Amino acid sequence: MDSEVVFKQEFEINGGDFVNAGESASKLKNILKEIGIDTDIIRRLAIAAYEAEVNVVTYARHGIMRILIYPEKILLTVEDEGQGIKDIDLAMQPGYSTATDEIREMGFGAGLGLPNMKKNADIFNISSTVDKGTKLEITMNLNDKNVRD
Amino acid sequence: MSETKLLHSVRVNKDKCIGCGKCMRACPTKAMRVRPQKASINYERCIDCGECLRVCPNDAIEPITTSSADINKFKYKVAIPSPVIHSQFGPQIMPNGILSALKEIGFDYVYDEALICEMQNMVIEEYLDKNKSPRPIISSTCPVVARLIQRLFPSLCNLILPIEPPFEIAAKILKKEISEKQNIPKEEIGIIEITPCAAKMVSISHPETLEKSHLDGAISIKDVYNKVMIILKKEEQSLMLQGQSPISGIGIGRAIAGGEIRGLKYHQSVSVSGVYDTIKILEGVESGKLHDIEYLECLICPDGCIGGPLTVENRFIAKSNILKLTRIYGNKKRVDSNRVKRLYKEDFFSFESGVKPKPFKPLDKDRILAIKKMNLKREIFEKLPKRDCGICGAPDCITFAEDVVQGKAKLEDCIFMKK
Ligand SMILES: Nc1ncnc2c1ncn2[C@@H]1O[C@H](COP(=O)(O)OP(=O)(O)OP(=O)(O)O)[C@@H](O)[C@H]1O
Ligand code: SF4
Ligand SMILES: [Mg+2]
């Protein structure tokens, strides 16, 4: 049973736009800081969001990053229209990458993005349809303590 | 001096302030408001970067430095000039001339910080060689960078190099050596930095990584400039004859951005200067995308400490003067590496404690209330003209919306919202 969403925001991500890759993750991070989310949760979520954003820019045409905050958790979803992933288990292997040489030259393509997201998330879900797109769901649990001292 | 004044390095002189709002627009942490009519600083958000001081056309933002009365309380007065001093008096004047002129204006002893800068460079290299901690390691030299990280990038605190900056190391060594050699009690020795840095006083009164600073005060290069210049003019001939002091180009080079990484031959390192570029690169580090960089030198002032707000010389000329000196003095090491090893063992370099995160306060202590305020802030922002005109006394519309939510301003303070 889900409780109500207390905060919601969407960010658009454009495939191929390496110039602005990372902007959405950065805006997201600033929102979480203002709300007073725990530093370590912000750090982990920001890393996951950044990796997810770069993957959309690299492998998809267009995507939406959505942040939903509930009293007890943060849900980050990243949904894209693009080539999709044929073998998710393989894509999740550290070091697996289909990045082209050009992309590697830009410093991406180590094959560590997805494993990194999984490592930093409390709950990580991924589903994908070839030639349609990919959907990621990253959940961070918030502690019961709502008030910071 | 009241507690808040001691805690921070600048204050507004309300008599001189005309309320133009230039400082408010320049402030990277949105700590300034011009409300009502005069500038005021929210010290909770101030990181002592000195941007306001730099842009004020009326000298209404005043740096706080040590008074001569406070310096004169010490029996034995020691000046440690920042290497920036060597860039301030033109390309003809050599370091030794400046050091003796400083002595003449009322110090018992003058010690060139450039020597310790070179030493600290060796320590950085040693640390990078031996430590496999997460990268990039971020330089600890600029006190404002440390504050910026504490406030805006708290998760990066553990990346800061746990080695004290040159001025602290210099003061610690001098206090010990002078008191031992000359048999003067430590309390009677006053170690004063001659500084380009607006943040120095805060890092002395509230050091983040030491129980107590080893320095006893700081005065600005501006403060000593005229006095030194007069002596230099008068005694040019005799001062010229004093020859080279035992410093190297490595130490002097620390006055400009890039000076710290120049010696790091075997480590992938990057140098950044200026407050906005520093914020940008730290955002990159926080995203986790810059771990290929091993060492990151960040200096808040443009082009490094020669761009510090308490300097006199134009920073481009100052930079050229420093580059000239680094060529003359060369890269030959002047510091004895055995001495460095000994000091390392005696713990002259390390932080006493790490830099602790001090994030800005959220919109509310209660997370649910903070989110409500966040939503309200956006609702208000949507109504505003988004011109960032500043007439309301806040630097931009989004900050004004926050002030309204926090009860610090009324919606009608925006001239576009008046009926
Ligand atoms: N949104 C996506 N759409 C299509 N394919 C994807 C998507 N995200 C990942 N992939 C596929 O999964 C592979 C592994 O992704 P991962 O993010 O782990 O590594 P990478 O992007 O190749 O390199 P790195 O993230 O380390 O720069 C990618 O090479 C790509 O083939
Ligand atoms: S760059 Fe140098 S002068 Fe400027 S704030 Fe940092 S330490 Fe001070
Ligand atoms: Mg990736």
Coordinates of C-alpha atoms and ligand atoms in Angstrom, one line a residue:
Chain A
M1 CA 0.0 0.0 0.0
D2 CA 1.6 3.3 -1.1
S3 CA 1.3 6.4 0.9
E4 CA 0.8 9.8 -0.8
V5 CA 3.4 11.6 -2.9
V6 CA 4.5 14.8 -1.2
F7 CA 6.8 16.1 -3.9
K8 CA 7.0 15.5 -7.6
Q9 CA 9.2 16.8 -10.4
E10 CA 10.1 15.8 -13.9
F11 CA 13.2 16.4 -16.0
E12 CA 13.6 15.9 -19.8
I13 CA 16.6 14.3 -21.1
N14 CA 17.6 14.5 -24.8
G15 CA 19.4 11.7 -26.5
G16 CA 22.8 12.7 -27.9
D17 CA 23.0 15.9 -25.9
F18 CA 26.3 15.3 -24.2
V19 CA 26.7 19.0 -23.5
N20 CA 24.0 19.0 -21.0
A21 CA 24.4 15.4 -19.7
G22 CA 24.3 15.6 -15.9
E23 CA 22.2 18.7 -15.6
S24 CA 19.1 16.9 -14.5
A25 CA 21.0 14.9 -11.9
S26 CA 22.5 18.1 -10.6
K27 CA 19.1 19.9 -10.3
L28 CA 17.7 16.9 -8.6
K29 CA 20.6 17.0 -6.1
N30 CA 20.0 20.7 -5.3
I31 CA 16.3 20.1 -4.6
L32 CA 17.1 17.2 -2.2
K33 CA 19.6 19.4 -0.4
E34 CA 17.0 22.2 0.2
I35 CA 14.6 19.7 1.5
G36 CA 17.2 18.4 4.0
I37 CA 17.6 14.8 2.8
D38 CA 20.4 13.0 4.5
T39 CA 23.8 13.8 2.9
D40 CA 24.7 10.2 2.2
I41 CA 21.3 9.4 0.6
I42 CA 21.7 12.5 -1.7
R43 CA 25.2 11.3 -2.6
R44 CA 24.1 7.9 -3.6
L45 CA 21.0 9.0 -5.4
A46 CA 22.9 11.7 -7.3
I47 CA 25.4 9.1 -8.5
A48 CA 22.7 6.8 -9.7
A49 CA 20.7 9.6 -11.4
Y50 CA 23.8 10.8 -13.2
E51 CA 24.6 7.4 -14.5
A52 CA 21.0 6.9 -15.6
E53 CA 21.0 10.3 -17.3
V54 CA 24.2 9.6 -19.2
N55 CA 22.8 6.2 -20.4
V56 CA 19.7 7.9 -21.8
V57 CA 21.9 10.5 -23.6
T58 CA 24.2 7.7 -24.9
Y59 CA 21.7 5.0 -25.9
A60 CA 18.3 6.5 -26.3
R61 CA 16.4 9.2 -28.3
H62 CA 14.6 10.8 -25.4
G63 CA 13.8 10.2 -21.8
I64 CA 12.0 11.5 -18.7
M65 CA 13.6 11.5 -15.2
R66 CA 10.9 11.7 -12.5
I67 CA 11.4 12.2 -8.8
L68 CA 8.6 11.2 -6.4
I69 CA 9.1 11.8 -2.7
Y70 CA 6.9 9.9 -0.2
P71 CA 7.1 10.4 3.5
E72 CA 9.1 7.2 3.9
K73 CA 11.0 6.9 0.6
I74 CA 12.3 8.6 -2.6
L75 CA 11.4 7.0 -5.9
L76 CA 13.4 7.9 -9.0
T77 CA 12.3 6.6 -12.3
V78 CA 14.0 7.1 -15.7
E79 CA 12.1 6.1 -18.7
D80 CA 13.4 6.3 -22.2
E81 CA 12.4 5.8 -25.8
G82 CA 15.3 4.1 -27.6
Q83 CA 17.1 0.9 -28.6
G84 CA 16.3 -0.9 -25.4
I85 CA 18.5 -3.7 -23.9
K86 CA 18.5 -7.2 -25.3
D87 CA 20.1 -9.1 -22.4
I88 CA 19.7 -7.2 -19.1
D89 CA 21.7 -9.7 -17.1
L90 CA 24.6 -9.2 -19.4
A91 CA 24.2 -5.4 -19.3
M92 CA 24.3 -5.5 -15.6
Q93 CA 27.7 -7.2 -15.6
P94 CA 30.5 -4.8 -14.5
G95 CA 32.6 -4.0 -17.6
Y96 CA 30.0 -4.9 -20.2
S97 CA 29.5 -2.1 -22.6
T98 CA 28.4 -1.6 -26.2
A99 CA 29.8 2.0 -26.2
T100 CA 31.5 3.0 -29.5
D101 CA 35.0 4.3 -29.6
E102 CA 33.7 7.9 -29.9
I103 CA 31.8 7.5 -26.7
R104 CA 34.8 6.0 -25.0
E105 CA 36.9 9.0 -26.0
M106 CA 34.4 11.2 -24.1
G107 CA 35.3 9.2 -21.0
F108 CA 32.2 6.9 -20.9
G109 CA 31.8 3.3 -21.7
A110 CA 33.6 1.5 -18.8
G111 CA 30.5 -0.6 -18.4
L112 CA 30.1 0.4 -14.8
G113 CA 27.0 2.6 -14.9
L114 CA 24.3 0.1 -14.3
P115 CA 26.2 -1.9 -11.7
N116 CA 27.0 1.4 -9.9
M117 CA 23.3 2.3 -9.9
K118 CA 22.4 -1.0 -8.4
K119 CA 25.1 -0.7 -5.8
N120 CA 24.0 2.8 -4.7
A121 CA 20.2 2.2 -4.7
D122 CA 18.3 0.6 -1.8
I123 CA 16.0 -1.1 -4.4
F124 CA 16.8 -1.2 -8.1
N125 CA 14.5 -2.4 -10.9
I126 CA 15.1 -2.4 -14.6
S127 CA 12.9 -3.5 -17.5
S128 CA 13.5 -3.0 -21.2
T129 CA 12.0 -3.8 -24.6
V130 CA 14.2 -3.9 -27.6
D131 CA 13.6 -1.1 -30.1
K132 CA 11.1 0.5 -27.7
G133 CA 12.9 1.7 -24.5
T134 CA 14.1 1.1 -21.0
K135 CA 12.7 1.9 -17.6
L136 CA 14.7 2.2 -14.4
E137 CA 13.3 2.4 -10.9
I138 CA 15.6 3.4 -8.0
T139 CA 14.2 3.6 -4.5
M140 CA 15.9 5.1 -1.5
N141 CA 14.4 4.5 2.0
L142 CA 14.2 7.5 4.2
N143 CA 14.7 6.9 7.9
D144 CA 11.6 7.3 10.1
K145 CA 13.1 10.3 11.7
N146 CA 11.6 13.2 9.8
V147 CA 13.0 16.0 11.9
R148 CA 16.7 16.9 11.7
D149 CA 18.4 18.3 14.7
Chain B
M1 CA 34.2 42.5 18.6
S2 CA 30.9 40.6 18.7
E3 CA 30.8 36.9 18.1
T4 CA 29.4 37.1 14.6
K5 CA 32.0 39.6 13.6
L6 CA 34.7 37.4 14.8
L7 CA 33.2 34.5 13.0
H8 CA 33.3 36.2 9.7
S9 CA 35.8 38.2 7.7
V10 CA 33.8 41.0 6.2
R11 CA 31.3 43.6 7.5
V12 CA 29.1 46.2 5.9
N13 CA 29.9 49.8 6.7
K14 CA 26.3 51.2 6.7
D15 CA 27.5 54.8 6.4
K16 CA 29.3 54.0 3.1
C17 CA 26.7 51.6 1.6
I18 CA 24.4 53.2 -0.9
G19 CA 22.3 50.1 -1.4
C20 CA 23.3 49.5 -5.1
G21 CA 23.0 45.7 -4.7
K22 CA 26.2 44.8 -6.6
C23 CA 27.4 42.7 -3.7
M24 CA 24.1 40.9 -3.5
R25 CA 24.3 39.9 -7.1
A26 CA 27.9 38.8 -6.8
C27 CA 27.4 36.5 -3.8
P28 CA 27.6 32.9 -4.8
T29 CA 25.7 31.6 -1.8
K30 CA 23.0 34.3 -1.8
A31 CA 23.9 35.5 1.6
M32 CA 23.3 39.2 1.0
R33 CA 20.1 41.2 1.0
V34 CA 19.6 44.9 0.5
R35 CA 16.6 45.4 2.8
P36 CA 15.7 48.0 3.8
Q37 CA 18.0 50.2 1.6
K38 CA 21.3 48.9 3.0
A39 CA 23.2 45.7 2.4
S40 CA 23.3 43.1 5.2
I41 CA 24.9 39.7 5.4
N42 CA 23.3 36.5 6.5
Y43 CA 26.4 35.1 8.2
E44 CA 24.9 31.7 8.3
R45 CA 25.3 31.5 4.5
C46 CA 28.6 33.5 4.2
I47 CA 31.6 31.4 3.2
D48 CA 34.1 34.4 3.3
C49 CA 34.9 34.3 -0.4
G50 CA 35.3 38.1 -0.6
E51 CA 33.3 38.4 -3.8
C52 CA 31.2 41.2 -2.3
L53 CA 34.4 43.1 -1.2
R54 CA 35.7 42.8 -4.7
V55 CA 32.7 44.3 -6.5
C56 CA 31.7 47.1 -4.0
P57 CA 32.3 50.4 -5.7
N58 CA 32.1 52.4 -2.4
D59 CA 34.5 50.4 -0.2
A60 CA 31.5 49.7 2.0
I61 CA 32.4 46.1 2.6
E62 CA 35.3 46.1 4.9
P63 CA 37.6 43.2 5.6
I64 CA 38.3 42.4 9.2
T65 CA 42.0 42.1 10.0
T66 CA 44.2 42.3 13.1
S67 CA 44.6 45.8 14.6
S68 CA 48.0 47.2 15.2
A69 CA 47.1 47.5 18.9
D70 CA 46.6 43.7 19.0
I71 CA 49.8 43.1 17.2
N72 CA 51.7 45.4 19.6
K73 CA 50.6 43.3 22.5
F74 CA 53.2 40.7 21.5
K75 CA 56.8 41.2 22.6
Y76 CA 58.3 39.4 19.6
K77 CA 56.5 40.1 16.3
V78 CA 57.0 37.8 13.4
A79 CA 55.7 38.5 9.9
I80 CA 55.1 35.7 7.5
P81 CA 54.3 37.3 4.1
S82 CA 52.3 35.2 1.6
P83 CA 54.3 34.5 -1.5
V84 CA 51.9 36.9 -3.2
I85 CA 53.9 39.8 -1.7
H86 CA 56.6 39.2 -4.2
S87 CA 54.2 40.1 -7.1
Q88 CA 53.2 43.5 -5.7
F89 CA 56.1 45.9 -6.0
G90 CA 57.0 45.6 -9.7
P91 CA 59.3 43.3 -11.6
Q92 CA 62.5 45.0 -10.4
I93 CA 62.2 44.5 -6.7
M94 CA 63.6 41.2 -5.6
P95 CA 62.2 39.1 -2.7
N96 CA 65.0 40.0 -0.2
G97 CA 64.4 43.7 -0.6
I98 CA 60.7 43.2 0.3
L99 CA 61.5 41.0 3.3
S100 CA 63.9 43.6 4.8
A101 CA 61.5 46.4 4.1
L102 CA 58.9 44.4 6.0
K103 CA 61.3 44.1 8.9
E104 CA 61.8 47.8 9.0
I105 CA 58.2 48.6 9.3
G106 CA 58.1 47.0 12.8
F107 CA 58.6 43.3 12.9
D108 CA 61.4 41.5 14.8
Y109 CA 61.6 38.7 12.3
V110 CA 60.3 38.1 8.8
Y111 CA 60.0 34.6 7.4
D112 CA 59.2 33.9 3.8
E113 CA 56.1 31.7 3.5
A114 CA 57.4 30.6 0.1
L115 CA 59.8 28.3 1.8
I116 CA 57.1 26.4 3.6
C117 CA 55.0 26.3 0.4
E118 CA 57.8 24.4 -1.3
M119 CA 58.0 22.1 1.7
Q120 CA 54.2 21.5 1.7
N121 CA 54.4 20.6 -2.0
M122 CA 56.8 17.8 -1.1
V123 CA 54.4 16.6 1.5
I124 CA 51.5 16.6 -1.0
E125 CA 53.5 14.5 -3.4
E126 CA 54.4 12.1 -0.6
Y127 CA 50.8 11.8 0.5
L128 CA 49.6 11.1 -3.0
D129 CA 52.3 8.4 -3.4
K130 CA 51.4 6.6 -0.2
N131 CA 47.7 7.0 0.1
K132 CA 45.2 5.1 -2.0
S133 CA 42.1 6.9 -0.5
P134 CA 39.2 7.8 -2.9
R135 CA 40.1 10.3 -5.6
P136 CA 40.3 13.2 -6.4
I137 CA 42.0 14.5 -3.4
I138 CA 41.1 18.1 -3.0
S139 CA 43.7 20.7 -2.0
S140 CA 43.4 22.1 1.6
T141 CA 45.2 25.4 0.8
C142 CA 42.3 27.8 0.3
P143 CA 40.2 28.1 3.4
V144 CA 37.2 29.2 1.4
V145 CA 37.2 26.1 -0.7
A146 CA 37.0 24.0 2.5
R147 CA 34.0 26.1 3.7
L148 CA 32.4 25.8 0.4
I149 CA 32.7 22.1 0.5
Q150 CA 31.4 22.0 4.1
R151 CA 28.3 24.0 3.1
L152 CA 27.5 23.1 -0.5
F153 CA 29.2 19.8 -1.0
P154 CA 29.2 18.1 2.4
S155 CA 29.7 14.7 1.0
L156 CA 33.1 15.7 -0.3
C157 CA 34.6 16.6 3.0
N158 CA 36.5 13.4 3.2
L159 CA 38.3 14.1 0.0
I160 CA 40.1 17.2 1.4
L161 CA 43.8 16.6 1.7
P162 CA 44.4 16.2 5.5
I163 CA 47.5 18.4 5.5
E164 CA 47.5 21.9 6.9
P165 CA 48.0 24.8 4.5
P166 CA 51.5 26.5 4.4
F167 CA 50.6 29.4 6.7
E168 CA 49.6 27.1 9.6
I169 CA 52.7 24.9 9.1
A170 CA 55.0 28.0 8.9
A171 CA 53.5 29.4 12.1
K172 CA 53.7 26.1 14.0
I173 CA 57.4 25.6 13.1
L174 CA 58.3 29.2 13.8
K175 CA 56.7 29.4 17.2
K176 CA 58.5 26.3 18.3
E177 CA 61.9 27.2 16.8
I178 CA 61.9 30.8 17.9
S179 CA 60.8 30.1 21.5
E180 CA 63.5 27.3 21.8
K181 CA 66.4 29.2 20.1
Q182 CA 65.8 32.6 21.6
N183 CA 64.2 31.5 24.9
I184 CA 61.0 33.5 24.5
P185 CA 57.8 32.1 25.9
K186 CA 55.4 31.1 23.1
E187 CA 52.7 33.5 24.4
E188 CA 54.9 36.4 23.8
I189 CA 55.6 35.5 20.1
G190 CA 53.0 37.0 17.7
I191 CA 52.9 35.4 14.2
I192 CA 51.1 37.6 11.7
E193 CA 50.5 36.7 8.1
I194 CA 50.8 39.5 5.5
T195 CA 47.9 38.3 3.4
P196 CA 46.0 38.8 0.2
C197 CA 43.2 36.7 1.6
A198 CA 39.9 38.0 2.9
A199 CA 39.2 34.7 4.6
K200 CA 42.4 34.5 6.6
M201 CA 41.0 36.0 9.8
V202 CA 38.2 33.5 10.0
S203 CA 40.5 30.6 9.5
I204 CA 42.6 32.0 12.3
S205 CA 39.8 32.7 14.7
H206 CA 37.8 29.5 13.8
P207 CA 40.1 26.9 12.4
E208 CA 38.2 23.9 11.1
T209 CA 40.9 21.3 11.5
L210 CA 42.8 22.5 14.5
E211 CA 41.9 23.1 18.1
K212 CA 43.6 26.5 17.9
S213 CA 45.4 28.3 15.0
H214 CA 49.1 28.7 15.2
L215 CA 48.8 32.2 13.8
D216 CA 48.0 35.2 15.9
G217 CA 46.7 37.4 13.3
A218 CA 46.7 38.7 9.8
I219 CA 47.0 42.0 8.1
S220 CA 46.4 42.8 4.5
I221 CA 49.0 43.4 1.8
K222 CA 47.0 46.7 1.2
D223 CA 47.8 47.7 4.8
V224 CA 51.5 47.4 4.5
Y225 CA 51.8 48.4 0.9
N226 CA 52.5 52.2 1.3
K227 CA 55.0 51.7 4.1
V228 CA 56.9 49.1 2.3
M229 CA 56.9 51.1 -1.0
I230 CA 58.4 54.1 0.7
I231 CA 61.2 52.1 2.2
L232 CA 61.9 50.4 -1.1
K233 CA 62.0 53.7 -2.9
K234 CA 64.3 55.2 -0.4
E235 CA 66.7 52.4 -0.1
E236 CA 66.6 50.9 -3.5
Q237 CA 70.3 50.7 -3.9
S238 CA 71.2 49.0 -0.7
L239 CA 68.3 46.6 -0.9
M240 CA 69.3 45.5 -4.4
L241 CA 72.6 44.4 -3.1
Q242 CA 71.1 41.8 -0.7
G243 CA 71.2 39.0 -3.3
Q244 CA 68.8 36.1 -3.6
S245 CA 67.1 34.6 -0.6
P246 CA 67.1 30.8 -0.3
I247 CA 63.7 30.2 -1.9
S248 CA 62.8 28.3 -5.0
G249 CA 60.5 29.1 -7.9
I250 CA 58.3 26.2 -6.6
G251 CA 57.4 28.1 -3.4
I252 CA 57.0 31.5 -5.1
G253 CA 54.8 29.9 -7.8
R254 CA 52.2 29.0 -5.2
A255 CA 51.0 32.6 -5.4
I256 CA 49.2 31.7 -8.7
A257 CA 46.7 29.0 -9.6
G258 CA 48.5 25.9 -10.9
G259 CA 51.4 26.4 -8.5
E260 CA 50.4 23.5 -6.4
I261 CA 50.2 21.0 -9.2
R262 CA 53.2 22.2 -11.1
G263 CA 55.5 19.9 -9.1
L264 CA 53.2 16.8 -9.3
K265 CA 54.8 15.1 -12.2
Y266 CA 53.4 11.6 -11.7
H267 CA 49.9 12.4 -10.7
Q268 CA 46.9 13.4 -12.9
S269 CA 46.1 16.8 -11.5
V270 CA 43.8 19.7 -12.3
S271 CA 43.9 23.3 -11.2
V272 CA 40.8 25.5 -11.0
S273 CA 40.3 29.1 -9.8
G274 CA 37.5 31.5 -9.3
V275 CA 34.4 30.8 -7.2
Y276 CA 32.0 29.9 -10.0
D277 CA 34.4 27.5 -11.7
T278 CA 35.2 25.9 -8.4
I279 CA 31.6 25.3 -7.7
K280 CA 31.2 23.8 -11.2
I281 CA 34.1 21.4 -10.8
L282 CA 33.0 20.3 -7.4
E283 CA 29.6 19.5 -8.8
G284 CA 31.4 17.3 -11.3
V285 CA 33.3 15.6 -8.4
E286 CA 30.0 15.1 -6.6
S287 CA 28.4 13.3 -9.6
G288 CA 31.2 10.8 -9.3
K289 CA 32.5 11.5 -12.8
L290 CA 35.9 12.9 -12.0
H291 CA 37.6 10.0 -10.2
D292 CA 40.3 9.9 -13.0
I293 CA 41.7 13.1 -11.5
E294 CA 44.0 12.3 -8.7
Y295 CA 44.6 15.8 -7.3
L296 CA 42.4 18.8 -7.6
E297 CA 43.7 22.3 -6.7
C298 CA 40.9 24.8 -6.2
L299 CA 41.5 28.4 -5.3
I300 CA 38.5 30.7 -4.8
C301 CA 40.2 33.9 -6.2
P302 CA 40.5 34.3 -9.9
D303 CA 44.0 33.1 -11.0
G304 CA 44.7 32.1 -7.4
C305 CA 45.9 34.1 -4.4
I306 CA 47.4 37.0 -6.5
G307 CA 43.7 37.7 -7.3
G308 CA 42.9 37.9 -3.6
P309 CA 40.8 40.9 -2.6
L310 CA 43.4 42.4 -0.2
T311 CA 46.1 42.9 -2.8
V312 CA 47.1 46.1 -4.6
E313 CA 48.7 45.1 -7.9
N314 CA 46.5 44.3 -10.9
R315 CA 46.3 40.5 -10.9
F316 CA 47.5 40.1 -14.5
I317 CA 50.6 42.1 -13.8
A318 CA 51.1 40.3 -10.5
K319 CA 50.9 37.0 -12.4
S320 CA 53.5 38.1 -14.8
N321 CA 55.8 39.2 -11.9
I322 CA 55.4 35.8 -10.3
L323 CA 56.1 33.9 -13.5
K324 CA 59.3 36.0 -13.9
L325 CA 60.4 35.1 -10.4
T326 CA 59.7 31.4 -10.9
R327 CA 62.0 31.5 -14.0
I328 CA 64.8 33.4 -12.1
Y329 CA 64.6 31.1 -9.1
G330 CA 64.0 27.9 -11.0
N331 CA 62.7 24.6 -9.9
K332 CA 65.7 23.5 -7.9
K333 CA 64.6 22.2 -4.5
R334 CA 65.8 24.4 -1.6
V335 CA 64.1 22.4 1.2
D336 CA 66.1 19.6 2.8
S337 CA 64.1 16.5 2.4
N338 CA 65.5 15.0 5.6
R339 CA 64.1 18.0 7.5
V340 CA 60.7 17.4 5.9
K341 CA 60.8 13.7 6.9
R342 CA 61.6 14.7 10.5
L343 CA 58.9 17.3 10.7
Y344 CA 56.4 14.7 9.2
K345 CA 57.3 12.3 12.0
E346 CA 56.9 15.1 14.6
D347 CA 53.4 15.7 13.1
F348 CA 53.9 19.2 11.9
F349 CA 51.7 18.8 8.8
S350 CA 48.6 16.8 9.5
F351 CA 45.1 18.0 10.4
E352 CA 44.2 17.5 14.0
S353 CA 40.7 16.6 12.9
G354 CA 39.0 16.2 9.5
V355 CA 36.8 18.9 7.9
K356 CA 33.3 18.2 9.1
P357 CA 30.2 18.6 6.9
K358 CA 28.1 21.7 7.7
P359 CA 25.4 21.8 5.1
F360 CA 23.1 24.8 4.8
K361 CA 20.0 24.5 6.8
P362 CA 17.1 23.0 4.8
L363 CA 13.9 24.9 4.4
D364 CA 12.7 23.3 7.6
K365 CA 14.0 20.9 10.2
D366 CA 10.9 18.8 9.6
R367 CA 11.3 17.1 6.2
I368 CA 7.5 17.1 5.5
L369 CA 7.3 20.8 6.3
A370 CA 10.4 21.4 4.3
I371 CA 8.7 19.8 1.3
K372 CA 5.6 21.9 1.8
K373 CA 7.7 25.0 1.9
M374 CA 9.5 23.8 -1.3
N375 CA 6.1 23.5 -3.0
L376 CA 5.0 26.8 -1.8
K377 CA 8.2 28.5 -2.9
R378 CA 7.7 27.2 -6.4
E379 CA 4.0 28.3 -6.4
I380 CA 5.2 31.8 -5.5
F381 CA 8.0 31.8 -7.9
E382 CA 5.6 31.0 -10.7
K383 CA 3.7 34.2 -10.0
L384 CA 6.8 36.4 -10.0
P385 CA 8.0 38.2 -13.2
K386 CA 11.3 36.2 -13.2
R387 CA 13.3 39.4 -14.1
D388 CA 15.7 39.0 -11.2
C389 CA 15.6 42.8 -10.9
G390 CA 16.7 42.8 -7.2
I391 CA 14.4 45.8 -6.3
C392 CA 12.8 43.6 -3.6
G393 CA 16.1 43.4 -1.9
A394 CA 16.8 39.7 -2.8
P395 CA 19.3 38.7 -5.5
D396 CA 16.8 37.0 -7.7
C397 CA 13.1 35.9 -7.9
I398 CA 13.7 32.4 -6.7
T399 CA 15.5 33.6 -3.5
F400 CA 12.7 36.2 -3.0
A401 CA 10.2 33.4 -3.1
E402 CA 12.1 31.6 -0.5
D403 CA 12.3 34.7 1.7
V404 CA 8.5 35.0 1.5
V405 CA 8.0 31.4 2.5
Q406 CA 10.4 31.9 5.4
G407 CA 8.5 35.0 6.5
K408 CA 11.5 37.3 5.8
A409 CA 9.8 39.3 3.1
K410 CA 6.2 40.0 2.0
L411 CA 4.9 39.3 -1.5
E412 CA 4.1 43.0 -1.9
D413 CA 7.8 43.8 -1.6
C414 CA 8.0 42.9 -5.2
I415 CA 7.0 46.0 -7.2
F416 CA 5.3 43.8 -9.8
M417 CA 3.0 42.2 -7.2
K418 CA 1.6 45.5 -5.9
K419 CA -2.0 46.0 -6.8
Ligands
LIG1 N1 19.0 3.3 -21.4 C1 19.6 2.4 -22.2 N2 19.2 2.1 -23.4 C2 19.8 1.1 -24.2 N3 20.9 0.5 -23.8 C3 21.4 0.7 -22.6 C4 20.8 1.7 -21.7 N4 21.5 1.7 -20.6 C5 22.5 0.8 -20.7 N5 22.4 0.2 -21.9 C6 23.3 -0.9 -22.4 O1 23.9 -1.5 -21.3 C7 25.3 -1.4 -21.4 C8 25.9 -1.2 -20.0 O2 25.5 0.0 -19.5 P1 26.4 0.7 -18.3 O3 25.8 2.0 -18.0 O4 26.6 -0.3 -17.2 O5 27.8 0.9 -19.0 P2 28.2 1.9 -20.1 O6 27.2 3.0 -20.3 O7 28.5 1.2 -21.4 O8 29.5 2.5 -19.6 P3 29.7 3.6 -18.3 O9 28.3 3.7 -17.8 O10 30.6 3.0 -17.4 O11 30.2 4.8 -18.9 C9 25.6 -0.2 -22.3 O12 26.8 -0.3 -23.0 C10 24.4 -0.4 -23.3 O13 24.6 -1.4 -24.2
SF4_2 S1 42.5 31.8 -3.4 FE1 44.0 32.4 -1.9 S2 43.5 34.6 -1.3 FE2 41.8 33.7 -2.4 S3 40.4 33.0 -0.7 FE3 41.7 31.2 -1.4 S4 43.5 31.3 0.0 FE4 42.5 33.3 0.2
MG3 MG 26.5 4.1 -18.6

